[in-house]
Coordinates of N, CA and C in Angstrom, one line a residue:
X21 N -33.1 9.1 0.3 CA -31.7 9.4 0.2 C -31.1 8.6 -0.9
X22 N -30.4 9.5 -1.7 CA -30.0 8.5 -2.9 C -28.2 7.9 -2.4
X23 N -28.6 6.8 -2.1 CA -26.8 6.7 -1.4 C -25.8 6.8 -2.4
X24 N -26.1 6.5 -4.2 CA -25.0 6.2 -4.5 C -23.9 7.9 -4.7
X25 N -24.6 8.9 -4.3 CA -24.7 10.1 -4.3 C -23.4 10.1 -3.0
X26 N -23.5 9.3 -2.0 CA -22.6 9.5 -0.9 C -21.4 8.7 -0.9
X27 N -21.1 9.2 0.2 CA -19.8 8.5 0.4 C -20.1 7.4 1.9
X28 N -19.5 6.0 1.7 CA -20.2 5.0 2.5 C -19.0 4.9 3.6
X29 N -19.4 5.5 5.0 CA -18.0 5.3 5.7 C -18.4 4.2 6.7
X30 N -19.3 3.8 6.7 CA -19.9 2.5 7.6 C -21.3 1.7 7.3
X31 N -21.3 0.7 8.0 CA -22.7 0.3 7.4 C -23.5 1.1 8.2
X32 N -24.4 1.6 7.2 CA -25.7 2.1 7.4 C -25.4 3.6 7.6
X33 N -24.2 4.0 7.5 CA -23.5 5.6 8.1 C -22.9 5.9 6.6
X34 N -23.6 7.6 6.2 CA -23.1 8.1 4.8 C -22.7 9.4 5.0
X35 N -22.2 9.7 3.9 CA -21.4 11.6 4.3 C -21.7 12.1 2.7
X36 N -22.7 13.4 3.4 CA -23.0 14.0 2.0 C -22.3 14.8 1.9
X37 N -21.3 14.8 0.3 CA -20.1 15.5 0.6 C -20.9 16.8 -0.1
X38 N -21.8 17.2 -0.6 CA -22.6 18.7 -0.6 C -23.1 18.9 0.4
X39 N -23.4 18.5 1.1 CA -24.3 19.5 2.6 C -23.2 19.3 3.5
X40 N -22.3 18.4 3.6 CA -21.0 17.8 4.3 C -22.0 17.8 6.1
X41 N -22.6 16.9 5.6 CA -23.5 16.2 6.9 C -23.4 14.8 6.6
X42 N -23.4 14.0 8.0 CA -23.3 12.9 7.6 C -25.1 11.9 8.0
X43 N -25.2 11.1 7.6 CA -26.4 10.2 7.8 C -26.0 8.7 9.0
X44 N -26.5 8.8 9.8 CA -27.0 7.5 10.5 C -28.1 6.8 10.5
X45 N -28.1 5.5 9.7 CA -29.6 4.9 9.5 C -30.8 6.2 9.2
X46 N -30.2 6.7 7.7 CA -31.0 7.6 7.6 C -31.3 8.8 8.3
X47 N -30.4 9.0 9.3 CA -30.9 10.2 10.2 C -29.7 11.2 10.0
X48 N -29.7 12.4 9.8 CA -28.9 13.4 9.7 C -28.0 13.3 11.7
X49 N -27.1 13.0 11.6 CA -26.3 13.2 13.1 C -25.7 14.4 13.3
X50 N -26.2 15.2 14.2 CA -25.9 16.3 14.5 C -24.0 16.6 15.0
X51 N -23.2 17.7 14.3 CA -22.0 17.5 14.6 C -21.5 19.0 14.5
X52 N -20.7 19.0 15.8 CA -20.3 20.5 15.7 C -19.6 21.4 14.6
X53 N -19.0 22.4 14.3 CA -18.2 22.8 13.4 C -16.6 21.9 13.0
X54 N -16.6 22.0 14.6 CA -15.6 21.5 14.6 C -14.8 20.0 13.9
X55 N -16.1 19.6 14.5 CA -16.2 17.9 14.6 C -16.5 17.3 12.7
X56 N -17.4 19.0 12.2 CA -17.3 18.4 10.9 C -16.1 18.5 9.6
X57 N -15.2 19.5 10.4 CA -14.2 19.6 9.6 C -13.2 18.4 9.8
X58 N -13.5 18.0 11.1 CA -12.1 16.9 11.8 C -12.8 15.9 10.6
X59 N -14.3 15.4 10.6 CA -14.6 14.2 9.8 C -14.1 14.9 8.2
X60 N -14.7 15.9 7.8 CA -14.5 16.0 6.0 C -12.7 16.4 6.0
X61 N -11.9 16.1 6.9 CA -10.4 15.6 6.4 C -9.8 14.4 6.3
X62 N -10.4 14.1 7.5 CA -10.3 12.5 7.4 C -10.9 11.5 6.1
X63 N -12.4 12.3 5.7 CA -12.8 11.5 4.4 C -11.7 12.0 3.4
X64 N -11.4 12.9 3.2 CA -10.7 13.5 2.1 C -9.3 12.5 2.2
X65 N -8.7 12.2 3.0 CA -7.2 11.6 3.1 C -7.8 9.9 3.9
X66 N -9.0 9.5 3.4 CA -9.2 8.2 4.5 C -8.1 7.4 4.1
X67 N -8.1 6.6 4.7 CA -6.7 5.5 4.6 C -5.3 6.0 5.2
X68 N -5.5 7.2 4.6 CA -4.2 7.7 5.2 C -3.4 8.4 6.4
X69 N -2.9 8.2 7.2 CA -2.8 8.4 8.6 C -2.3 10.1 8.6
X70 N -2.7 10.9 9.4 CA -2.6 12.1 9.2 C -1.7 12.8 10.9
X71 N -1.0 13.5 10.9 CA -0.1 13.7 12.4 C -1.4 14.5 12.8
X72 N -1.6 14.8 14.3 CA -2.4 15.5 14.9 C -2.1 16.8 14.8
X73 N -1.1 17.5 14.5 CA -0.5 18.7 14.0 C -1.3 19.3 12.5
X74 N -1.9 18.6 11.8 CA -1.8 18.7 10.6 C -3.8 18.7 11.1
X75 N -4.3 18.0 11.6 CA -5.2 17.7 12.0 C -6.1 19.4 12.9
X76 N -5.1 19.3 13.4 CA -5.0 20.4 14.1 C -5.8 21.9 13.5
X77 N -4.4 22.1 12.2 CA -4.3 23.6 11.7 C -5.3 23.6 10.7
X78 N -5.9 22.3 10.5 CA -7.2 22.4 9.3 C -8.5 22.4 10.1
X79 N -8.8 22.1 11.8 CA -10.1 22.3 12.5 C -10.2 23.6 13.1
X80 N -8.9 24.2 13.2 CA -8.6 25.1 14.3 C -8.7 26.4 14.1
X81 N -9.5 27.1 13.0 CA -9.0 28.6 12.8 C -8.2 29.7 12.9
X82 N -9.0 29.6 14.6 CA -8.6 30.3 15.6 C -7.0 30.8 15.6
X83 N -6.1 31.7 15.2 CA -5.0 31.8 15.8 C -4.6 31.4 17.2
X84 N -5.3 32.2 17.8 CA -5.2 32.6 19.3 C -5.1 31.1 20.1
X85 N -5.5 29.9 19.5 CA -5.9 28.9 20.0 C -4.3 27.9 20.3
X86 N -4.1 27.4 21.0 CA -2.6 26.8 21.0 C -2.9 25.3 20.7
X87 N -1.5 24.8 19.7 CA -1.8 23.4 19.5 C -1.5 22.6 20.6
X88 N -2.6 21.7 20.8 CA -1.7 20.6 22.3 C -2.4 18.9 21.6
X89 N -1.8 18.4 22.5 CA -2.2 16.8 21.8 C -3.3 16.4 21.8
X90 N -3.8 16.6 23.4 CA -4.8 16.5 24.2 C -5.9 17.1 23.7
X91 N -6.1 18.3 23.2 CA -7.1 19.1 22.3 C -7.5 18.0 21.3
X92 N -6.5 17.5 20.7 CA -7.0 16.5 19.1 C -7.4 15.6 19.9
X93 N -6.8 14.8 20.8 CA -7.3 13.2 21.5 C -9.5 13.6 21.9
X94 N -9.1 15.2 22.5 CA -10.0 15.0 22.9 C -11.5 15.6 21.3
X95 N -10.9 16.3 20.7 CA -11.8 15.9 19.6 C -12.3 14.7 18.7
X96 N -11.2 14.0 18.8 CA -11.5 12.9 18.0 C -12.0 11.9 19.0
X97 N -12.1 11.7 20.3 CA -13.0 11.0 21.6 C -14.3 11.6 21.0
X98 N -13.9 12.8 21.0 CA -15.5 13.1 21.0 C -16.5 12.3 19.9
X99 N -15.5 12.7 18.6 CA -16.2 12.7 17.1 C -16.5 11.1 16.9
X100 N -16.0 9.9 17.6 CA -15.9 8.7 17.8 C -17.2 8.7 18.6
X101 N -17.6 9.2 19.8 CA -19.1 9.1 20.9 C -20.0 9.4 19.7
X102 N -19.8 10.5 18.9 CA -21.3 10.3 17.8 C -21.5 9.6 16.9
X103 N -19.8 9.4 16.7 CA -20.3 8.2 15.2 C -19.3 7.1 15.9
X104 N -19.8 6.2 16.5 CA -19.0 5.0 17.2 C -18.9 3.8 15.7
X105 N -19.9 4.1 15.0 CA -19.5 2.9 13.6 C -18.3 3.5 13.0
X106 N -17.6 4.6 12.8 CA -16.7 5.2 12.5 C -15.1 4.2 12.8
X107 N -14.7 3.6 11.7 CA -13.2 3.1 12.1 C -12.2 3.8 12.2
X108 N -12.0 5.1 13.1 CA -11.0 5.8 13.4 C -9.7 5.3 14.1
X109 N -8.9 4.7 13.3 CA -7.1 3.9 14.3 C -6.1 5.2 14.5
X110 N -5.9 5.1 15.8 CA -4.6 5.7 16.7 C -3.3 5.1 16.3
X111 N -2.6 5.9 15.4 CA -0.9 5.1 15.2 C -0.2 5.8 15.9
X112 N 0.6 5.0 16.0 CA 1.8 5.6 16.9 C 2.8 7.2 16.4
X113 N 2.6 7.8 17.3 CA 4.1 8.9 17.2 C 2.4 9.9 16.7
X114 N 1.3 10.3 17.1 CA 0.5 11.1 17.7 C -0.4 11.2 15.7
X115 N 0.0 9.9 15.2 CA -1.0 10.1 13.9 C -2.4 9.3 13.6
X116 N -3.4 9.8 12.9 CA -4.7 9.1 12.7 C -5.2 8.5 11.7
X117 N -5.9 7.9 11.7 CA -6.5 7.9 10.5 C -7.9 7.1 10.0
X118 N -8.4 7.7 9.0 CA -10.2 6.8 9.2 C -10.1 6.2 8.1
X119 N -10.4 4.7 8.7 CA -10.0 3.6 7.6 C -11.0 3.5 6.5
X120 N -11.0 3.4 5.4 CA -11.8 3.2 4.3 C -13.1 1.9 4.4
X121 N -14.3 2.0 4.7 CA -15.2 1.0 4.9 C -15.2 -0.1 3.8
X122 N -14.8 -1.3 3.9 CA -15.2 -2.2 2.9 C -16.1 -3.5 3.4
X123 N -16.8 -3.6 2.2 CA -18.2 -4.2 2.3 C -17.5 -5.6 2.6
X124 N -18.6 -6.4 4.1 CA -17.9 -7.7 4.4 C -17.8 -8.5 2.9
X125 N -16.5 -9.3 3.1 CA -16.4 -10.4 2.0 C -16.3 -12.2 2.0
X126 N -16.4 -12.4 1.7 CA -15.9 -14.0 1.9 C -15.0 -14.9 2.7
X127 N -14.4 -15.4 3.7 CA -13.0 -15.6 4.3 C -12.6 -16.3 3.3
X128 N -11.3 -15.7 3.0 CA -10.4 -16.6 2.3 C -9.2 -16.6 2.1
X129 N -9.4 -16.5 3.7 CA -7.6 -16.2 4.4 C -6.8 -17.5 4.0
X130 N -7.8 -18.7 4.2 CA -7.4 -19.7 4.2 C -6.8 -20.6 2.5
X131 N -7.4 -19.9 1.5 CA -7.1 -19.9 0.3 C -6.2 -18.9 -0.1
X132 N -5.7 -18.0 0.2 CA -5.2 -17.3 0.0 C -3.3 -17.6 -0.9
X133 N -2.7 -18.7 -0.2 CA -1.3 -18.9 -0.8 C -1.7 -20.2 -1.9
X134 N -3.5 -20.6 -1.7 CA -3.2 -20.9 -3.1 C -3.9 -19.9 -3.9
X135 N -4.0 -18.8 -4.2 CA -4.5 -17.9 -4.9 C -3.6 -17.3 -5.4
X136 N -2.5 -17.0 -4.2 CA -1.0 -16.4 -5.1 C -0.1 -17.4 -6.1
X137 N -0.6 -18.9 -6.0 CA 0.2 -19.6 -6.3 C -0.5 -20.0 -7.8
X138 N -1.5 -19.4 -7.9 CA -2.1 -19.6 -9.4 C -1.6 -18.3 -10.3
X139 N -1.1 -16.9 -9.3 CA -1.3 -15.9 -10.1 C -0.2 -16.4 -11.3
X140 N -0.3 -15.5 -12.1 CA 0.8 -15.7 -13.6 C 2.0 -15.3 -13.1
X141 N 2.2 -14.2 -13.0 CA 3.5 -13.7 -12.6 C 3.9 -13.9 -11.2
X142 N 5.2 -14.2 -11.4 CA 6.0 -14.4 -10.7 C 5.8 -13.8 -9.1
X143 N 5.7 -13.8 -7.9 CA 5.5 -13.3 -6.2 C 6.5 -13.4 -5.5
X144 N 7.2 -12.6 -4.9 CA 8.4 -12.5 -3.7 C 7.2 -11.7 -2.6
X145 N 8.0 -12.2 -1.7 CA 7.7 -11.7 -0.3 C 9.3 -12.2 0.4
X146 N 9.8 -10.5 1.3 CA 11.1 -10.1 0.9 C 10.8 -10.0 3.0
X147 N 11.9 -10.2 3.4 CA 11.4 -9.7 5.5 C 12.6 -8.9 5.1
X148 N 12.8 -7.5 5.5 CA 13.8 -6.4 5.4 C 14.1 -6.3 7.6
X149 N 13.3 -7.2 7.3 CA 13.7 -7.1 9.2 C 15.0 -7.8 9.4
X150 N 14.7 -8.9 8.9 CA 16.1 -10.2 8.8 C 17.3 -9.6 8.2
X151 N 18.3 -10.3 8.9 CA 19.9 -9.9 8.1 C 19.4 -9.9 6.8
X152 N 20.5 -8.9 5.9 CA 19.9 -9.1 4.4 C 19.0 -9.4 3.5
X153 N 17.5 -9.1 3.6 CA 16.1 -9.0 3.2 C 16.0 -10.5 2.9
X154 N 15.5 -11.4 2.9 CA 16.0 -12.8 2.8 C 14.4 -12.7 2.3
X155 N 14.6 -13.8 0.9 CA 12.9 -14.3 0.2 C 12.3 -15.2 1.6
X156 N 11.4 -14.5 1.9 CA 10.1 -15.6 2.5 C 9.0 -16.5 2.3
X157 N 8.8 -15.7 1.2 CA 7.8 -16.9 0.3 C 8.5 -16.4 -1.8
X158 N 7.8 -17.5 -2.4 CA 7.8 -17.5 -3.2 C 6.2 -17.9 -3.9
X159 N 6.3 -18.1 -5.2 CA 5.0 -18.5 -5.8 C 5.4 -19.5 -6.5
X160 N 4.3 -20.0 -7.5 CA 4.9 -21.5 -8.0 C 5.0 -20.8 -9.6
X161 N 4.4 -19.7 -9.8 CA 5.0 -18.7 -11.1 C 6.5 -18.7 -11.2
X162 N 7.0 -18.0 -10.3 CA 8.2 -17.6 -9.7 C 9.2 -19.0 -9.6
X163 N 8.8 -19.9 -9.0 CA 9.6 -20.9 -9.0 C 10.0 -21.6 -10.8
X164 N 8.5 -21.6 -11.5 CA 8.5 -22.0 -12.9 C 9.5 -21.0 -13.8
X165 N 10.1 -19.3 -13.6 CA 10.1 -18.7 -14.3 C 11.7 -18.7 -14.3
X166 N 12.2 -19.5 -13.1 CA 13.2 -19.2 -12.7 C 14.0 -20.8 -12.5
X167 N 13.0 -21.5 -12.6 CA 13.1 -22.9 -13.0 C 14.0 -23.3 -11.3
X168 N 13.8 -22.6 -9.9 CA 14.3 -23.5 -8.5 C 13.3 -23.5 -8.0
X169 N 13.5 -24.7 -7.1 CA 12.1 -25.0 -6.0 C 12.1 -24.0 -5.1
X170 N 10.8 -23.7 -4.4 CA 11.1 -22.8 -3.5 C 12.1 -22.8 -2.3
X171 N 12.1 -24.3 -2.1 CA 13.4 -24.8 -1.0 C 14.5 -24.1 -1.4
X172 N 14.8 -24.1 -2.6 CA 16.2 -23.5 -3.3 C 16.3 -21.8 -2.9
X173 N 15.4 -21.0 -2.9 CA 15.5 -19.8 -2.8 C 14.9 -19.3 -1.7
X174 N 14.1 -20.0 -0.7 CA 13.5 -19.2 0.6 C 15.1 -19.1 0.9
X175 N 15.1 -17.8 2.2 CA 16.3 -17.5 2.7 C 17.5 -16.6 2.4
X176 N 16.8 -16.7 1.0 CA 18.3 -15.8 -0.3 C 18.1 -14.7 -0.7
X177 N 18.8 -13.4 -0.8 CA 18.0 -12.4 -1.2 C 18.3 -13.0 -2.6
X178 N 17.1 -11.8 -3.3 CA 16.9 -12.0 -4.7 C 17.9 -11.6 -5.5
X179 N 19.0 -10.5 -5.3 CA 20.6 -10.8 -6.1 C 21.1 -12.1 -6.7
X180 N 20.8 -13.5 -5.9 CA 21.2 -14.3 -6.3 C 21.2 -14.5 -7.8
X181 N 19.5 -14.1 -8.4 CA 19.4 -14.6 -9.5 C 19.8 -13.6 -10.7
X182 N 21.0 -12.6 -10.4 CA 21.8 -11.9 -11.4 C 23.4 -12.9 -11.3
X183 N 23.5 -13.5 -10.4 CA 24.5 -14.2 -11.1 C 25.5 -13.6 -10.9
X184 N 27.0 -13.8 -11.9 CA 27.8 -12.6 -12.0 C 27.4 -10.8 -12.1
X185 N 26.7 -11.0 -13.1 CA 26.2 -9.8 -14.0 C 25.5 -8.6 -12.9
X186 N 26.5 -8.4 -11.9 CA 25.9 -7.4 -11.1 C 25.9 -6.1 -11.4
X187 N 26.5 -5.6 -12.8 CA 26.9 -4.2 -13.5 C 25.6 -3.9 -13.6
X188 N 24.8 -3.0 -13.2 CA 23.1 -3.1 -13.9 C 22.8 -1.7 -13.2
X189 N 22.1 -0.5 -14.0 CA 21.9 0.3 -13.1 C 20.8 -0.1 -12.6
X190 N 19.6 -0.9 -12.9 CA 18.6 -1.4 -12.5 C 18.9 -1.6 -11.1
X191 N 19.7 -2.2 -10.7 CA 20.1 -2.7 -9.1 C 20.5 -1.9 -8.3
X192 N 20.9 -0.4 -8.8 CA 21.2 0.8 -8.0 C 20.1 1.6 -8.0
X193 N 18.9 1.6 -8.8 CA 17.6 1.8 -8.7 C 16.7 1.1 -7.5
X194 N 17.2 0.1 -7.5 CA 16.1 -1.1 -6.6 C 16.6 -0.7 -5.1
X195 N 18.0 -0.5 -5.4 CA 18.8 -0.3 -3.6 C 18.3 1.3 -3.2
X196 N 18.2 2.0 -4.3 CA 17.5 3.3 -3.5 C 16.7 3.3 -3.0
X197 N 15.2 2.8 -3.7 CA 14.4 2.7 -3.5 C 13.9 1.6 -2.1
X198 N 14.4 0.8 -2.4 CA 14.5 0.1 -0.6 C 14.8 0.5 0.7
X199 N 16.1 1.4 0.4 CA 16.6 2.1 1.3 C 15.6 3.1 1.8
X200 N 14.7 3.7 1.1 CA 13.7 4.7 1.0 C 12.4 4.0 1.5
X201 N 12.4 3.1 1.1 CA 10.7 2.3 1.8 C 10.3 2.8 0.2
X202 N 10.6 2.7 -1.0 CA 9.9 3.4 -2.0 C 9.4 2.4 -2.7
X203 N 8.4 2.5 -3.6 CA 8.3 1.5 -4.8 C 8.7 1.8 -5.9
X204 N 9.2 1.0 -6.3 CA 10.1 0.7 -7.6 C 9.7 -0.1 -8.8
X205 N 9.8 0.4 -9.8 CA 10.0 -1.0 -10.9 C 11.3 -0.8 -12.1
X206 N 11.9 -1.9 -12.4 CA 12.5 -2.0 -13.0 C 13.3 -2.8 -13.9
X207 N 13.9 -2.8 -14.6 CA 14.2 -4.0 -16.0 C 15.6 -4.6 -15.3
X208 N 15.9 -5.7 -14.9 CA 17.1 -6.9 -14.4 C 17.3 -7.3 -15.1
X209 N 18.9 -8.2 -15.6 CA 18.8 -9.0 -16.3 C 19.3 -9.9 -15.4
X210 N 18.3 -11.0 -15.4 CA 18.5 -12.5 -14.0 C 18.8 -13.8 -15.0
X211 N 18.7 -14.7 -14.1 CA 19.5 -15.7 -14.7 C 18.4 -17.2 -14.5
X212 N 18.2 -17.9 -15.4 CA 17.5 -19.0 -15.1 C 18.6 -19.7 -14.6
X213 N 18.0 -20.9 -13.4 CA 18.8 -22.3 -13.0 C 19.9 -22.8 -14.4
X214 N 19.0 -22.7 -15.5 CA 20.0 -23.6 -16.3 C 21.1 -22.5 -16.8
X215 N 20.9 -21.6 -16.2 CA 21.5 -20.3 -17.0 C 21.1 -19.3 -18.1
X216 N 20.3 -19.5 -18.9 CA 19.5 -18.9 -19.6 C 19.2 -17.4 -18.8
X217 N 19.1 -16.3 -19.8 CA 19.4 -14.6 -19.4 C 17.7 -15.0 -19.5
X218 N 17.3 -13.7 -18.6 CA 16.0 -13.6 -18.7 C 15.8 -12.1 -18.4
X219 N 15.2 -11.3 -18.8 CA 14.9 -10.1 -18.9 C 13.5 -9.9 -18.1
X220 N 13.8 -9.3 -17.0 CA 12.5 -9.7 -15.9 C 12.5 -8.1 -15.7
X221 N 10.8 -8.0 -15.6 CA 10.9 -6.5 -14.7 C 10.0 -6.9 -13.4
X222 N 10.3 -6.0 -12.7 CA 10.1 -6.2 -11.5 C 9.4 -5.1 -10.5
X223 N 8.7 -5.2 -10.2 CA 8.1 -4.3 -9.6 C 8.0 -4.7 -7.9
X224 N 8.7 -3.6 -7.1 CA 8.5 -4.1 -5.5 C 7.9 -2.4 -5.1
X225 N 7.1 -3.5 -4.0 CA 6.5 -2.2 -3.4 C 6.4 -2.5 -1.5
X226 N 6.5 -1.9 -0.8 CA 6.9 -1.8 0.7 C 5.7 -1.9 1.1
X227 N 5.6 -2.7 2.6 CA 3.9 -3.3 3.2 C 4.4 -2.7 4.0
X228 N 3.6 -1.9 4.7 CA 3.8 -1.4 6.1 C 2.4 -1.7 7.4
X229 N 3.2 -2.3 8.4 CA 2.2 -2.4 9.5 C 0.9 -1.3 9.2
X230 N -0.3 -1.6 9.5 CA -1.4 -0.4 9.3 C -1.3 0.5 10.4
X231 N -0.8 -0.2 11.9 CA -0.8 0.6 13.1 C 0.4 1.3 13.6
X232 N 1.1 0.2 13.1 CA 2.3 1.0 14.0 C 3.3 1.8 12.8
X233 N 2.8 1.8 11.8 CA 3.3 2.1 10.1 C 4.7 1.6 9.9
X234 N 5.4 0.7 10.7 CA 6.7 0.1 10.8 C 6.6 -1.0 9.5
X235 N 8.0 -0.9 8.6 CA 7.8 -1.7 7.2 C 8.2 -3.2 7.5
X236 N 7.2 -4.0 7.4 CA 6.9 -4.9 7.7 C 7.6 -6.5 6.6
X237 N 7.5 -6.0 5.3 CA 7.9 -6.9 3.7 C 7.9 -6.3 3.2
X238 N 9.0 -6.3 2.0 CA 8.8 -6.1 0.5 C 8.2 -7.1 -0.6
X239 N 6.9 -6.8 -1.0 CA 6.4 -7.4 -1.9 C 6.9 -7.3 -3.3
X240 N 7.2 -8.5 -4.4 CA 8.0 -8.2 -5.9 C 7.1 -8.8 -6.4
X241 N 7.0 -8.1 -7.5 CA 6.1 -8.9 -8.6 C 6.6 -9.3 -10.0
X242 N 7.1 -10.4 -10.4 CA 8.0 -10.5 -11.8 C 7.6 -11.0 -12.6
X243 N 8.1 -10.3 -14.1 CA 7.2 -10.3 -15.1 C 8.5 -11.0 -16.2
X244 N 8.2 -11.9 -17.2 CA 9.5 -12.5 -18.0 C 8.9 -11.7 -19.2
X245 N 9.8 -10.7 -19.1 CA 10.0 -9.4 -21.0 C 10.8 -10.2 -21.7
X246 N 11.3 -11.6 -21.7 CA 12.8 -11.5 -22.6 C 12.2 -11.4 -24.2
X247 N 10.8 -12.1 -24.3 CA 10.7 -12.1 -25.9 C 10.3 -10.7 -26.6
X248 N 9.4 -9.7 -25.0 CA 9.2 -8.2 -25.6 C 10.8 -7.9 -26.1
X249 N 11.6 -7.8 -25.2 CA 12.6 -7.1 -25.2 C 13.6 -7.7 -26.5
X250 N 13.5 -8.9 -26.8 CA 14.5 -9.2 -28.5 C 13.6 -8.6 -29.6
X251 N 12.5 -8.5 -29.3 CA 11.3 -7.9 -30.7 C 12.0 -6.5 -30.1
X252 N 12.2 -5.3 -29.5 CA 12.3 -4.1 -29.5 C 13.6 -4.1 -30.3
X253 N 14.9 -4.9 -29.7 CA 16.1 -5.2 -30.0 C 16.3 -4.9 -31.4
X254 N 15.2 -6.1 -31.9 CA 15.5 -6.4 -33.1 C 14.7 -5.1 -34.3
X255 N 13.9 -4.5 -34.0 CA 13.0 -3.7 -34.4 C 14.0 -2.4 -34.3
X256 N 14.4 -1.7 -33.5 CA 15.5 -1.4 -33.6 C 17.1 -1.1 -34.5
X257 N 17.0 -2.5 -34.4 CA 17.9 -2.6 -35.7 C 17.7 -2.4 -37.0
X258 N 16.2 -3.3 -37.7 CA 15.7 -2.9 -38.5 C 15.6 -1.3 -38.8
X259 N 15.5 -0.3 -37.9 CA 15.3 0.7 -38.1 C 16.4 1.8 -38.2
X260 N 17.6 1.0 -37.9 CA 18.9 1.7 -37.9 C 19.5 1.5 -39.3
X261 N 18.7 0.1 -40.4 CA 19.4 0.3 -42.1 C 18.9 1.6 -42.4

């Protein structure tokens, strides 16, 4: 069996997506019609949690057949008894989903805030739970780019660092987009501690619980454009004699 040919949904468990059969330790696992459509949607959309309704009208041919919940619970019990290596999670409000297999790795849960704390750019972590999305962590990028200790800005939303200068459509971009759970990027103009403008783009994107899909932080990522953005400025001008 040539694995790199498959798709790996577990150790030792493959799905040939031309015969649309799947393999256990080498052994072809026998799976109803049914059971093989419920698996080749789940591969098709893995990671992504899918309503049982939706689940439903792509195994189900049948007109005649009525959708009930109980029908999917009990298909997907079933398709779980043959392939129990299968990481199929139950989210809340009747959605599924089959998590993408990744090969074990190293623990480095425990290095982890210093790994963010090396990265280059700038790191927020935003709680939209809390009154007013208030920064929860920072990086030491972020702290350097912006020249406060983290003490200075845990607690604050990130507005602070526009200062007066709240005229910006960039900021009626970012509020949509939050309001929406959406990702965003966009050009601010923020303010260093000493005052100095800094032309930051910023990219936030929404974490959401994997189970209960409830949005959990906004992650930001900031980037300092000010010297791209005077070279466009100026380049610009040059091109307007």
């Amino acid at each position: 069996m040539k694995e790199r040919n498959f798709i790996k949904l577990a150790q030792n468990c493959y799905w040939d997506p031309h015969q649309e059969v799947v393999y256990l330790d080498r052994v072809v696992i026998p799976l109803s019609e049914n059971k093989t459509r419920c698996l080749k949607l789940f591969i098709y959309y893995r990671g992504k949690p899918l309503k049982d309704i939706e689940i439903f009208d792509f195994v189900f041919k049948d007109d005649s057949k009525e959708f009930t919940n109980k029908a999917i619970r009990s298909l997907i019990s079933n398709l779980r008894n043959k392939l129990p290596c299968l990481n199929i999670i139950n989210h809340y409000g009747g959605f599924y989903s089959l998590e993408k297999y990744r090969e074990p790795t190293p623990d480095f849960q425990e290095y982890l805030l210093d790994i963010l704390d090396q990265a280059k750019n700038g790191i927020t972590i935003t709680d939209p739970n809390q009154p007013d999305n208030p920064i929860i962590y920072v990086n030491e990028a972020f702290a350097s780019m912006f020249g406060y200790s983290p003490e200075e800005v845990i607690g604050k939303n990130c507005r602070f660092l526009q200062g007066e200068d709240r005229d910006q459509s960039a900021r009626d971009e970012i509020k949509e987009a939050l309001r929406n759970q959406k990702e965003v990027v966009a050009v601010l103009r923020n303010y260093h501690k000493n005052g100095n403008l800094i032309y930051n783009e910023v990219q936030i994107s929404p974490i959401f619980d994997k189970h209960t899909l409830e949005l959990k932080y906004f992650l930001g990522i900031q980037k300092d454009i000010t010297e791209l953005h005077t070279l466009m400025l100026k380049l610009k001008k040059e091109s307007d004699y």
